[in-house]
């Protein structure tokens, strides 16, 4: 299978790069910059992409890679920090910029080079033909995010683009298979980004672009049958998209050999526990063994007085495993422990990419210690969220299940700022239900992102009727995203927000103020913790 490898140097857009490559019909994986060159060669990638990152290439202990990487003849594309690293390792000059560039910039494409005197005539490549930038508009918008810059390209490189403040916005050395851009082609703000990535992946790396999601389900079911045989499988089912699709795949593969344990921790959305049981229980469409555990009081006791969001995540994750282990012991020995892990879980948990730990509650690296099993089964481990949904549709799952609103593992525990109580859970459940109900009535497409209510820890004075109140503020959150790595606030009509506000304050006891969160990701996360 054709493969592009992304080497992660700490860039926030690493997953977005991989998604963009997959959208071009080429399989792509993310690996840490610490991976050995020998291991990299064994993967036989058609090309390698070096991500951006916050470091400076000329500082001690900064992320780097051995110089031999740039002599492998494997096509390499450096992005942002990756471009600077390529220039620095190949003999170019990298400096701290007198003027940093953040956000939109006008990209000027051409091999005539900028007027900046720091770029030598030898490296400007005047009159040479371009490879990476072929077919790209002479002027277009791009997205910059850098303090350092390439002041002089290495010998043998052609400078193929610049901006007003960046003399080397793009450079290439086709003879050695080396290409670099200072800007971010993977983000939607770069107008010609897809064209540039396509040039690298298809024209330079020679990828056919014939990898597709169609048929993934049938291939995976066949592989699961062969791997599991007559073994028994245990899966922790949350009712979310990921675990549901994993359950459906395993059910199609091994039927009643699969037992799904649904731990209802009392932090689900309104009516969700019953909805999960309706879909996966004995009267549902799946052939599997379904076990529901009502453990709300147990979780509330563990969370009493805890306000730190990271601590709440860890407590919820640990207690989930405790409950899961207890149920697993009742079942007896199983051969395989299944998880609905998807690719962002792997990367954001700091596993497999060398990235920072963003989400600590995922099951990646946090397995039950006392469940007797032989192997882990993660049928969705290589997929992004939208790819998981495509598999769900391929399996014939109801569209409303496949496109249900994403929900974090710790549930409302991270949508309640401050300590968690049964009363706060009730408040946020009711407010969230009203919000989603009104969005549905207004015909707003919530499948394009994530929409929910959260409970802030702020209380304020209000007036209801003839009396004063001192109640909580609910924050409504609506974001639009395709990959959940970046997101922008949804522009919900004012009239809809007004209706939501009126209903929540009138119908949900304990709330006297409603806010709408406009924060994008980054700098914020999608959740409210």
Short mmCIF file of C-alpha atoms in Angstrom, two decimals:
data_model
loop_
_atom_site.label_atom_id
_atom_site.label_comp_id
_atom_site.label_asym_id
_atom_site.label_seq_id
_atom_site.Cartn_x
_atom_site.Cartn_y
_atom_site.Cartn_z
CA UNK A 1 0.00 0.00 0.00
CA UNK A 2 1.29 3.46 -0.91
CA UNK A 3 2.13 5.43 2.20
CA UNK A 4 3.19 8.95 3.18
CA UNK A 5 4.82 9.37 6.60
CA UNK A 6 4.40 12.55 8.64
CA UNK A 7 7.26 13.16 11.09
CA UNK A 8 5.96 15.15 14.05
CA UNK A 9 8.17 17.92 15.45
CA UNK A 10 5.47 19.21 17.80
CA UNK A 11 3.25 20.91 15.25
CA UNK A 12 -0.37 21.57 16.19
CA UNK A 13 -1.54 20.72 12.67
CA UNK A 14 0.10 17.29 12.33
CA UNK A 15 -3.21 15.45 12.18
CA UNK A 16 -4.57 17.94 9.71
CA UNK A 17 -1.63 17.23 7.40
CA UNK A 18 -2.39 13.52 7.55
CA UNK A 19 -6.08 14.15 6.88
CA UNK A 20 -5.32 16.29 3.83
CA UNK A 21 -3.08 13.57 2.40
CA UNK A 22 -5.77 10.94 2.94
CA UNK A 23 -8.28 13.20 1.22
CA UNK A 24 -5.99 13.00 -1.81
CA UNK A 25 -6.48 9.22 -1.81
CA UNK A 26 -3.15 8.31 -0.23
CA UNK A 27 -2.75 6.52 3.11
CA UNK A 28 -0.83 8.56 5.68
CA UNK A 29 0.54 7.91 9.18
CA UNK A 30 2.07 10.17 11.86
CA UNK A 31 5.26 9.15 13.67
CA UNK A 32 7.50 10.96 16.18
CA UNK A 33 10.64 12.73 14.96
CA UNK A 34 12.58 10.36 17.22
CA UNK A 35 11.89 7.35 15.00
CA UNK A 36 15.09 5.76 13.71
CA UNK A 37 16.00 6.23 10.06
CA UNK A 38 16.26 2.45 9.67
CA UNK A 39 12.66 2.03 10.91
CA UNK A 40 11.57 4.80 8.59
CA UNK A 41 13.15 3.05 5.62
CA UNK A 42 11.47 -0.26 6.54
CA UNK A 43 8.07 1.39 6.13
CA UNK A 44 8.98 2.10 2.50
CA UNK A 45 7.17 5.44 2.35
CA UNK A 46 6.59 7.08 -1.00
CA UNK A 47 7.26 10.41 0.69
CA UNK A 48 7.92 12.08 4.05
CA UNK A 49 6.45 15.31 5.44
CA UNK A 50 8.15 17.21 8.28
CA UNK A 51 5.67 19.14 10.44
CA UNK A 52 5.87 22.54 11.99
CA UNK A 53 6.69 23.07 15.64
CA UNK A 54 7.36 25.78 18.26
CA UNK A 55 11.16 25.29 18.52
CA UNK A 56 14.09 27.12 16.90
CA UNK A 57 16.42 24.93 14.83
CA UNK A 58 19.62 26.57 16.08
CA UNK A 59 18.95 26.22 19.81
CA UNK A 60 20.40 23.37 21.94
CA UNK A 61 18.16 20.35 22.64
CA UNK A 62 15.72 21.36 19.92
CA UNK A 63 13.89 18.63 17.94
CA UNK A 64 16.03 17.60 15.01
CA UNK A 65 16.89 14.69 12.73
CA UNK A 66 20.11 13.22 11.43
CA UNK A 67 21.42 14.73 8.20
CA UNK A 68 21.27 11.36 6.43
CA UNK A 69 17.51 11.79 6.19
CA UNK A 70 18.03 14.40 3.49
CA UNK A 71 20.19 12.05 1.41
CA UNK A 72 17.74 9.14 1.23
CA UNK A 73 16.30 10.17 -2.16
CA UNK A 74 12.85 9.71 -0.59
CA UNK A 75 10.88 12.88 -1.47
CA UNK A 76 10.62 15.12 1.61
CA UNK A 77 8.37 18.13 2.18
CA UNK A 78 9.22 20.40 5.09
CA UNK A 79 6.44 22.60 6.48
CA UNK A 80 7.16 25.65 8.68
CA UNK A 81 9.66 24.35 11.29
CA UNK A 82 10.22 21.36 9.01
CA UNK A 83 11.25 23.77 6.24
CA UNK A 84 13.65 25.58 8.55
CA UNK A 85 15.12 22.27 9.72
CA UNK A 86 15.70 21.20 6.13
CA UNK A 87 17.38 24.49 5.28
CA UNK A 88 19.54 24.42 8.42
CA UNK A 89 20.62 20.78 7.99
CA UNK A 90 21.40 21.29 4.30
CA UNK A 91 23.63 24.32 4.81
CA UNK A 92 21.20 27.23 4.51
CA UNK A 93 20.81 30.14 6.91
CA UNK A 94 17.98 30.36 9.46
CA UNK A 95 17.53 33.53 11.52
CA UNK A 96 15.07 35.09 13.92
CA UNK A 97 12.80 37.27 11.80
CA UNK A 98 12.80 41.05 12.28
CA UNK A 99 9.07 40.87 11.56
CA UNK A 100 7.16 37.73 12.64
CA UNK A 101 4.31 36.52 10.46
CA UNK A 102 1.14 35.17 12.02
CA UNK A 103 -2.05 34.66 10.06
CA UNK A 104 -2.83 35.70 6.51
CA UNK A 105 -0.07 36.71 4.09
CA UNK A 106 0.09 37.16 0.33
CA UNK A 107 2.13 34.41 -1.28
CA UNK A 108 4.06 35.45 -4.41
CA UNK A 109 5.06 32.48 -6.54
CA UNK A 110 7.94 32.54 -9.00
CA UNK A 111 11.61 31.65 -9.36
CA UNK A 112 12.81 35.22 -9.86
CA UNK A 113 13.22 35.48 -6.11
CA UNK A 114 12.49 38.38 -3.78
CA UNK A 115 14.47 41.58 -3.65
CA UNK A 116 15.77 40.72 -0.16
CA UNK A 117 19.55 40.85 -0.24
CA UNK A 118 19.91 38.00 2.23
CA UNK A 119 18.98 35.54 -0.51
CA UNK A 120 21.92 34.93 -2.81
CA UNK A 121 21.57 34.80 -6.59
CA UNK A 122 22.96 31.28 -6.43
CA UNK A 123 20.02 30.07 -4.34
CA UNK A 124 17.27 32.15 -5.89
CA UNK A 125 17.25 29.88 -8.93
CA UNK A 126 16.28 32.54 -11.42
CA UNK A 127 14.75 31.16 -14.58
CA UNK A 128 14.41 27.58 -13.31
CA UNK A 129 11.21 25.56 -13.61
CA UNK A 130 9.20 24.83 -10.48
CA UNK A 131 7.99 21.40 -9.38
CA UNK A 132 6.13 21.83 -6.09
CA UNK A 133 4.45 25.09 -7.10
CA UNK A 134 3.50 24.15 -10.65
CA UNK A 135 -0.02 25.30 -11.47
CA UNK A 136 -0.22 27.44 -8.32
CA UNK A 137 -1.51 31.00 -8.77
CA UNK A 138 1.15 33.72 -8.88
CA UNK A 139 -0.60 35.54 -6.03
CA UNK A 140 -2.74 33.88 -3.36
CA UNK A 141 -3.50 33.91 0.35
CA UNK A 142 -1.48 31.67 2.66
CA UNK A 143 -1.36 31.06 6.41
CA UNK A 144 1.88 31.89 8.19
CA UNK A 145 2.87 31.14 11.78
CA UNK A 146 6.57 31.72 12.43
CA UNK A 147 9.16 33.81 14.24
CA UNK A 148 12.27 32.29 12.64
CA UNK A 149 12.72 32.30 8.88
CA UNK A 150 14.99 30.96 6.16
CA UNK A 151 17.30 33.87 5.35
CA UNK A 152 19.27 32.01 2.66
CA UNK A 153 18.34 28.76 0.95
CA UNK A 154 21.01 26.01 0.81
CA UNK A 155 23.16 25.61 -2.28
CA UNK A 156 21.32 23.74 -5.02
CA UNK A 157 17.87 24.90 -3.90
CA UNK A 158 15.55 27.07 -5.98
CA UNK A 159 13.50 29.70 -4.15
CA UNK A 160 10.02 29.37 -5.63
CA UNK A 161 7.90 31.73 -3.50
CA UNK A 162 8.16 34.60 -1.05
CA UNK A 163 6.01 37.08 0.87
CA UNK A 164 6.61 40.70 1.79
CA UNK A 165 8.36 39.65 5.00
CA UNK A 166 9.58 36.15 4.17
CA UNK A 167 12.29 35.89 1.46
CA UNK A 168 12.06 32.08 1.26
CA UNK A 169 8.40 31.10 1.55
CA UNK A 170 9.04 28.03 -0.64
CA UNK A 171 12.16 26.32 -1.96
CA UNK A 172 13.05 23.07 -3.66
CA UNK A 173 15.88 20.84 -4.80
CA UNK A 174 14.25 18.27 -7.14
CA UNK A 175 17.59 16.54 -7.72
CA UNK A 176 17.69 15.50 -4.05
CA UNK A 177 13.89 15.25 -3.71
CA UNK A 178 13.73 18.05 -1.13
CA UNK A 179 10.90 20.58 -0.95
CA UNK A 180 9.89 23.12 1.68
CA UNK A 181 7.27 25.74 2.44
CA UNK A 182 7.35 28.23 5.30
CA UNK A 183 3.55 28.53 5.37
CA UNK A 184 0.89 25.91 6.20
CA UNK A 185 -0.63 24.34 3.07
CA UNK A 186 -2.77 22.01 5.18
CA UNK A 187 -5.08 24.71 6.59
CA UNK A 188 -8.10 26.01 4.70
CA UNK A 189 -6.78 29.58 4.94
CA UNK A 190 -4.06 28.73 2.39
CA UNK A 191 -5.95 29.08 -0.88
CA UNK A 192 -3.64 26.87 -2.97
CA UNK A 193 -2.75 24.47 -0.17
CA UNK A 194 -4.51 21.42 -1.60
CA UNK A 195 -2.86 22.00 -4.98
CA UNK A 196 0.59 22.19 -3.36
CA UNK A 197 0.05 19.02 -1.32
CA UNK A 198 -1.32 17.25 -4.39
CA UNK A 199 1.77 18.27 -6.38
CA UNK A 200 3.98 16.74 -3.70
CA UNK A 201 1.99 13.56 -3.07
CA UNK A 202 0.99 12.70 -6.63
CA UNK A 203 3.44 14.37 -9.00
CA UNK A 204 6.61 14.29 -6.91
CA UNK A 205 6.07 11.13 -4.83
CA UNK A 206 4.25 9.38 -7.68
CA UNK A 207 1.31 8.17 -5.60
CA UNK A 208 -1.68 6.93 -7.60
CA UNK A 209 -4.19 8.22 -5.06
CA UNK A 210 -6.36 5.08 -5.16
CA UNK A 211 -6.65 4.49 -1.41
CA UNK A 212 -10.26 4.89 -0.29
CA UNK A 213 -12.56 4.07 2.59
CA UNK A 214 -14.99 2.09 0.44
CA UNK A 215 -14.66 -1.57 1.34
CA UNK A 216 -12.89 -0.92 4.66
CA UNK A 217 -15.70 -2.54 6.63
CA UNK A 218 -15.69 -5.78 4.65
CA UNK A 219 -11.89 -6.01 4.70
CA UNK A 220 -11.82 -5.41 8.44
CA UNK A 221 -14.60 -7.93 9.17
CA UNK A 222 -12.66 -10.56 7.24
CA UNK A 223 -9.44 -9.73 9.13
CA UNK A 224 -11.26 -9.84 12.48
CA UNK A 225 -12.75 -13.26 11.70
CA UNK A 226 -9.32 -14.63 10.85
CA UNK A 227 -7.63 -13.08 13.86
CA UNK A 228 -10.27 -13.88 16.50
CA UNK A 229 -11.34 -17.30 15.27
CA UNK A 230 -13.55 -18.83 17.96
CA UNK A 231 -12.18 -16.53 20.69
CA UNK A 232 -14.28 -14.41 23.04
CA UNK A 233 -14.20 -10.61 22.80
CA UNK A 234 -14.98 -7.97 25.45
CA UNK A 235 -15.74 -4.35 24.49
CA UNK A 236 -16.45 -1.31 26.63
CA UNK A 237 -19.40 0.29 24.81
CA UNK A 238 -20.13 3.97 25.44
CA UNK A 239 -22.80 4.38 22.77
CA UNK A 240 -20.70 7.01 21.01
CA UNK A 241 -19.82 6.82 17.32
CA UNK A 242 -16.43 5.17 17.75
CA UNK A 243 -17.38 2.36 20.13
CA UNK A 244 -20.66 1.80 18.25
CA UNK A 245 -18.91 1.30 14.91
CA UNK A 246 -16.33 -0.93 16.60
CA UNK A 247 -19.15 -2.99 18.12
CA UNK A 248 -20.91 -3.26 14.76
CA UNK A 249 -17.73 -4.45 13.02
CA UNK A 250 -17.05 -7.05 15.72
CA UNK A 251 -20.67 -8.16 15.80
CA UNK A 252 -20.61 -8.78 12.05
CA UNK A 253 -17.35 -10.67 12.44
CA UNK A 254 -17.96 -12.88 15.51
CA UNK A 255 -21.58 -12.37 16.64
CA UNK A 256 -22.32 -13.71 20.14
CA UNK A 257 -18.61 -14.20 20.82
CA UNK A 258 -18.71 -10.45 21.56
CA UNK A 259 -19.83 -9.09 24.93
CA UNK A 260 -20.35 -5.33 25.22
CA UNK A 261 -20.31 -3.79 28.69
CA UNK A 262 -22.03 -0.41 28.89
CA UNK A 263 -20.98 1.47 32.04
CA UNK A 264 -23.54 4.20 32.73
CA UNK A 265 -21.52 6.57 34.90
CA UNK A 266 -24.38 9.02 35.37
CA UNK A 267 -22.56 11.64 33.27
CA UNK A 268 -24.37 10.97 30.00
CA UNK A 269 -26.73 13.26 28.13
CA UNK A 270 -30.45 13.17 28.96
CA UNK A 271 -32.03 9.77 28.15
CA UNK A 272 -28.81 8.56 26.57
CA UNK A 273 -28.43 5.46 28.72
CA UNK A 274 -31.83 4.20 27.64
CA UNK A 275 -31.10 5.06 24.00
CA UNK A 276 -27.88 3.05 24.07
CA UNK A 277 -29.71 0.04 25.50
CA UNK A 278 -32.43 0.34 22.87
CA UNK A 279 -29.88 0.19 20.05
CA UNK A 280 -27.53 -2.47 21.43
CA UNK A 281 -29.68 -4.41 23.89
CA UNK A 282 -31.54 -7.64 23.29
CA UNK A 283 -34.15 -5.94 21.10
CA UNK A 284 -31.57 -4.10 19.00
CA UNK A 285 -30.20 -4.84 15.53
CA UNK A 286 -26.85 -6.31 16.62
CA UNK A 287 -26.00 -9.91 17.43
CA UNK A 288 -24.00 -9.56 20.65
CA UNK A 289 -24.22 -9.88 24.42
CA UNK A 290 -25.11 -6.55 26.07
CA UNK A 291 -24.51 -5.75 29.75
CA UNK A 292 -25.60 -2.41 31.27
CA UNK A 293 -24.16 -1.27 34.60
CA UNK A 294 -25.81 1.66 36.40
CA UNK A 295 -22.96 3.18 38.41
CA UNK A 296 -23.93 6.86 38.72
CA UNK A 297 -23.82 7.09 42.53
CA UNK A 298 -20.44 5.42 42.59
CA UNK A 299 -18.96 8.00 40.21
CA UNK A 300 -20.55 10.95 42.04
CA UNK A 301 -18.93 9.81 45.31
CA UNK A 302 -15.51 9.55 43.67
CA UNK A 303 -15.87 13.02 42.13
CA UNK A 304 -17.16 14.77 45.25
CA UNK A 305 -15.24 18.01 45.84
CA UNK A 306 -12.88 17.56 42.86
CA UNK A 307 -12.58 20.68 40.69
CA UNK A 308 -9.42 20.16 38.61
CA UNK A 309 -10.48 19.00 35.11
CA UNK A 310 -7.46 16.76 34.60
CA UNK A 311 -8.04 15.10 37.97
CA UNK A 312 -11.70 14.56 37.07
CA UNK A 313 -10.68 12.89 33.82
CA UNK A 314 -8.32 10.57 35.66
CA UNK A 315 -10.85 9.70 38.37
CA UNK A 316 -13.57 8.96 35.81
CA UNK A 317 -11.16 6.90 33.70
CA UNK A 318 -9.88 4.92 36.69
CA UNK A 319 -13.35 4.26 38.11
CA UNK A 320 -14.60 3.23 34.67
CA UNK A 321 -11.84 0.64 34.54
CA UNK A 322 -12.71 -0.56 38.07
CA UNK A 323 -16.37 -1.09 37.14
CA UNK A 324 -15.40 -2.63 33.83
CA UNK A 325 -13.02 -5.06 35.57
CA UNK A 326 -15.71 -6.15 38.02
CA UNK A 327 -18.10 -6.94 35.18
CA UNK A 328 -15.36 -8.65 33.19
CA UNK A 329 -14.66 -11.01 36.09
CA UNK A 330 -18.31 -12.08 36.04
CA UNK A 331 -17.97 -12.95 32.36
CA UNK A 332 -14.81 -14.98 32.89
CA UNK A 333 -11.76 -15.33 30.71
CA UNK A 334 -11.87 -13.53 27.37
CA UNK A 335 -9.36 -13.80 24.57
CA UNK A 336 -9.54 -10.26 23.22
CA UNK A 337 -10.19 -6.86 24.75
CA UNK A 338 -11.66 -4.53 22.11
CA UNK A 339 -11.56 -0.73 22.13
CA UNK A 340 -13.05 1.98 19.92
CA UNK A 341 -9.73 3.79 19.71
CA UNK A 342 -9.39 6.06 16.66
CA UNK A 343 -6.32 7.78 15.28
CA UNK A 344 -6.74 11.17 17.03
CA UNK A 345 -6.99 9.25 20.34
CA UNK A 346 -3.62 7.66 19.65
CA UNK A 347 -1.94 10.95 18.77
CA UNK A 348 -3.58 13.16 21.41
CA UNK A 349 -2.83 10.62 24.14
CA UNK A 350 0.86 11.10 23.35
CA UNK A 351 1.14 7.61 21.89
CA UNK A 352 2.57 7.01 18.46
CA UNK A 353 3.50 10.56 17.50
CA UNK A 354 5.74 11.95 20.18
CA UNK A 355 3.17 14.72 20.71
CA UNK A 356 2.07 16.27 23.97
CA UNK A 357 -0.62 14.54 26.01
CA UNK A 358 -3.82 16.48 25.26
CA UNK A 359 -6.40 13.90 26.34
CA UNK A 360 -5.55 11.62 29.23
CA UNK A 361 -8.87 9.78 29.52
CA UNK A 362 -8.56 7.71 26.36
CA UNK A 363 -8.03 3.99 26.77
CA UNK A 364 -4.76 4.21 24.84
CA UNK A 365 -2.10 3.16 27.31
CA UNK A 366 -4.64 2.86 30.16
CA UNK A 367 -5.81 -0.74 30.02
CA UNK A 368 -7.49 -2.69 32.82
CA UNK A 369 -4.87 -4.49 34.91
CA UNK A 370 -6.96 -7.36 36.20
CA UNK A 371 -8.91 -8.45 33.13
CA UNK A 372 -7.63 -11.75 31.81
CA UNK A 373 -7.18 -11.35 28.05
CA UNK A 374 -4.58 -12.24 25.46
CA UNK A 375 -4.68 -9.42 22.92
CA UNK A 376 -6.04 -5.95 22.23
CA UNK A 377 -8.33 -5.42 19.24
CA UNK A 378 -8.68 -1.86 17.91
CA UNK A 379 -10.35 -2.10 14.49
CA UNK A 380 -10.62 1.69 14.05
CA UNK A 381 -7.18 2.66 15.30
CA UNK A 382 -6.01 3.99 11.92
CA UNK A 383 -9.09 6.11 11.14
CA UNK A 384 -10.11 9.71 11.70
CA UNK A 385 -13.60 10.58 12.95
CA UNK A 386 -15.13 11.32 9.56
CA UNK A 387 -13.67 8.07 8.22
CA UNK A 388 -15.25 6.18 11.12
CA UNK A 389 -18.60 7.65 10.14
CA UNK A 390 -18.16 6.46 6.56
CA UNK A 391 -17.55 2.95 7.87
CA UNK A 392 -20.68 3.20 9.99
CA UNK A 393 -22.75 4.07 6.93
CA UNK A 394 -21.10 1.26 4.98
CA UNK A 395 -22.20 -1.13 7.73
CA UNK A 396 -25.77 0.09 7.38
CA UNK A 397 -25.97 1.81 10.77
CA UNK A 398 -28.76 4.41 11.10
CA UNK A 399 -27.60 7.84 9.98
CA UNK A 400 -28.78 9.42 13.24
CA UNK A 401 -26.47 7.07 15.15
CA UNK A 402 -23.51 7.58 12.84
CA UNK A 403 -23.83 11.37 12.97
CA UNK A 404 -24.85 11.72 16.59
CA UNK A 405 -23.09 14.48 18.45
CA UNK A 406 -19.59 13.46 19.60
CA UNK A 407 -19.33 12.99 23.34
CA UNK A 408 -16.17 12.85 25.48
CA UNK A 409 -15.31 9.74 27.49
CA UNK A 410 -15.64 11.56 30.86
CA UNK A 411 -19.04 12.82 29.66
CA UNK A 412 -20.57 15.73 31.52
CA UNK A 413 -17.71 15.54 33.99
CA UNK A 414 -15.75 17.87 31.70
CA UNK A 415 -18.80 19.93 30.75
CA UNK A 416 -19.32 20.92 34.37
CA UNK A 417 -16.73 23.47 35.46
CA UNK A 418 -15.83 22.87 39.10
CA UNK A 419 -17.06 20.02 41.28
CA UNK A 420 -19.59 17.50 40.00
CA UNK A 421 -22.87 16.80 41.79
CA UNK A 422 -26.08 15.04 40.84
CA UNK A 423 -27.87 18.41 40.85
CA UNK A 424 -25.33 19.96 38.45
CA UNK A 425 -25.62 16.95 36.17
CA UNK A 426 -29.39 17.45 36.08
CA UNK A 427 -28.98 21.13 35.18
CA UNK A 428 -26.59 20.55 32.31
CA UNK A 429 -28.57 17.57 30.99
CA UNK A 430 -31.75 19.64 30.78
CA UNK A 431 -30.05 22.68 29.28
CA UNK A 432 -28.19 20.55 26.73
CA UNK A 433 -31.40 18.76 25.72
CA UNK A 434 -33.20 22.06 25.13
CA UNK A 435 -30.28 23.48 23.12
CA UNK A 436 -30.05 20.47 20.82
CA UNK A 437 -33.83 20.26 20.48
CA UNK A 438 -34.08 23.90 19.35
CA UNK A 439 -31.21 23.49 16.90
CA UNK A 440 -33.05 20.53 15.40
CA UNK A 441 -36.30 22.50 15.16
CA UNK A 442 -34.47 25.33 13.41
CA UNK A 443 -33.03 22.90 10.86
CA UNK A 444 -29.43 23.67 11.78
CA UNK A 445 -26.96 21.03 10.57
CA UNK A 446 -25.25 19.87 13.75
CA UNK A 447 -23.54 17.01 11.93
CA UNK A 448 -20.87 19.43 10.72
CA UNK A 449 -19.44 19.95 14.18
CA UNK A 450 -20.29 19.73 17.85
CA UNK A 451 -23.06 21.52 19.76
CA UNK A 452 -23.71 21.25 23.49
CA UNK A 453 -24.41 23.05 26.75
CA UNK A 454 -21.97 23.25 29.63
CA UNK A 455 -22.34 24.45 33.20
CA UNK A 456 -19.95 27.19 34.28
CA UNK A 457 -18.86 27.61 37.89
CA UNK A 458 -20.10 31.20 37.83
CA UNK A 459 -23.13 32.21 39.85
CA UNK A 460 -24.71 35.64 39.63
CA UNK A 461 -27.66 37.64 40.89
CA UNK A 462 -30.75 37.69 38.72
CA UNK A 463 -34.38 38.70 38.93
CA UNK A 464 -37.18 36.23 38.19
CA UNK A 465 -40.72 37.36 38.88
CA UNK A 466 -40.61 39.59 41.93
CA UNK A 467 -37.68 37.84 43.56
CA UNK A 468 -33.90 37.82 43.39
CA UNK A 469 -32.05 34.70 42.34
CA UNK A 470 -28.45 33.60 42.78
CA UNK A 471 -28.02 30.84 40.22
CA UNK A 472 -25.66 29.37 37.65
CA UNK A 473 -24.70 30.51 34.16
CA UNK A 474 -24.99 27.96 31.36
CA UNK A 475 -22.61 28.28 28.39
CA UNK A 476 -23.76 27.10 24.98
CA UNK A 477 -21.03 25.85 22.65
CA UNK A 478 -21.33 25.32 18.90
CA UNK A 479 -18.34 24.65 16.65
CA UNK A 480 -17.90 23.71 13.00
CA UNK A 481 -15.12 21.29 12.15
CA UNK A 482 -14.28 18.48 9.75
CA UNK A 483 -11.53 16.79 11.76
CA UNK A 484 -11.96 18.03 15.37
CA UNK A 485 -8.35 19.24 15.34
CA UNK A 486 -9.31 22.81 14.45
CA UNK A 487 -12.72 24.38 14.88
CA UNK A 488 -14.55 27.68 14.51
CA UNK A 489 -17.59 28.90 16.40
CA UNK A 490 -20.84 28.27 14.56
CA UNK A 491 -22.90 31.34 13.62
CA UNK A 492 -26.21 30.30 15.14
CA UNK A 493 -29.05 32.73 14.29
CA UNK A 494 -29.73 35.21 17.06
CA UNK A 495 -33.41 34.27 17.19
CA UNK A 496 -32.50 30.62 17.86
CA UNK A 497 -30.12 31.59 20.65
CA UNK A 498 -32.81 33.82 22.14
CA UNK A 499 -35.28 30.93 22.13
CA UNK A 500 -32.72 28.65 23.76
CA UNK A 501 -31.99 31.26 26.43
CA UNK A 502 -35.67 31.79 27.25
CA UNK A 503 -36.43 28.08 27.48
CA UNK A 504 -33.36 27.21 29.56
CA UNK A 505 -33.96 29.98 32.10
CA UNK A 506 -37.70 29.26 32.32
CA UNK A 507 -37.51 25.45 32.32
CA UNK A 508 -34.24 24.58 34.06
CA UNK A 509 -34.27 25.26 37.77
CA UNK A 510 -30.96 26.69 39.01
CA UNK A 511 -30.06 28.73 35.90
CA UNK A 512 -30.52 32.49 35.51
CA UNK A 513 -27.98 33.34 32.80
CA UNK A 514 -27.11 31.87 29.38
CA UNK A 515 -23.87 32.61 27.48
CA UNK A 516 -22.61 31.65 24.00
CA UNK A 517 -18.95 30.67 23.65
CA UNK A 518 -17.28 32.10 20.52
CA UNK A 519 -13.80 30.65 21.13
CA UNK A 520 -12.15 28.81 18.24
CA UNK A 521 -9.80 25.82 18.48
CA UNK A 522 -7.00 26.75 18.85
CA UNK A 523 -6.56 28.55 21.20
CA UNK A 524 -9.36 26.83 23.08
CA UNK A 525 -10.39 23.18 23.08
CA UNK A 526 -13.83 22.14 21.95
CA UNK A 527 -14.89 21.10 25.44
CA UNK A 528 -15.51 23.65 28.22
CA UNK A 529 -13.30 22.26 30.98
#
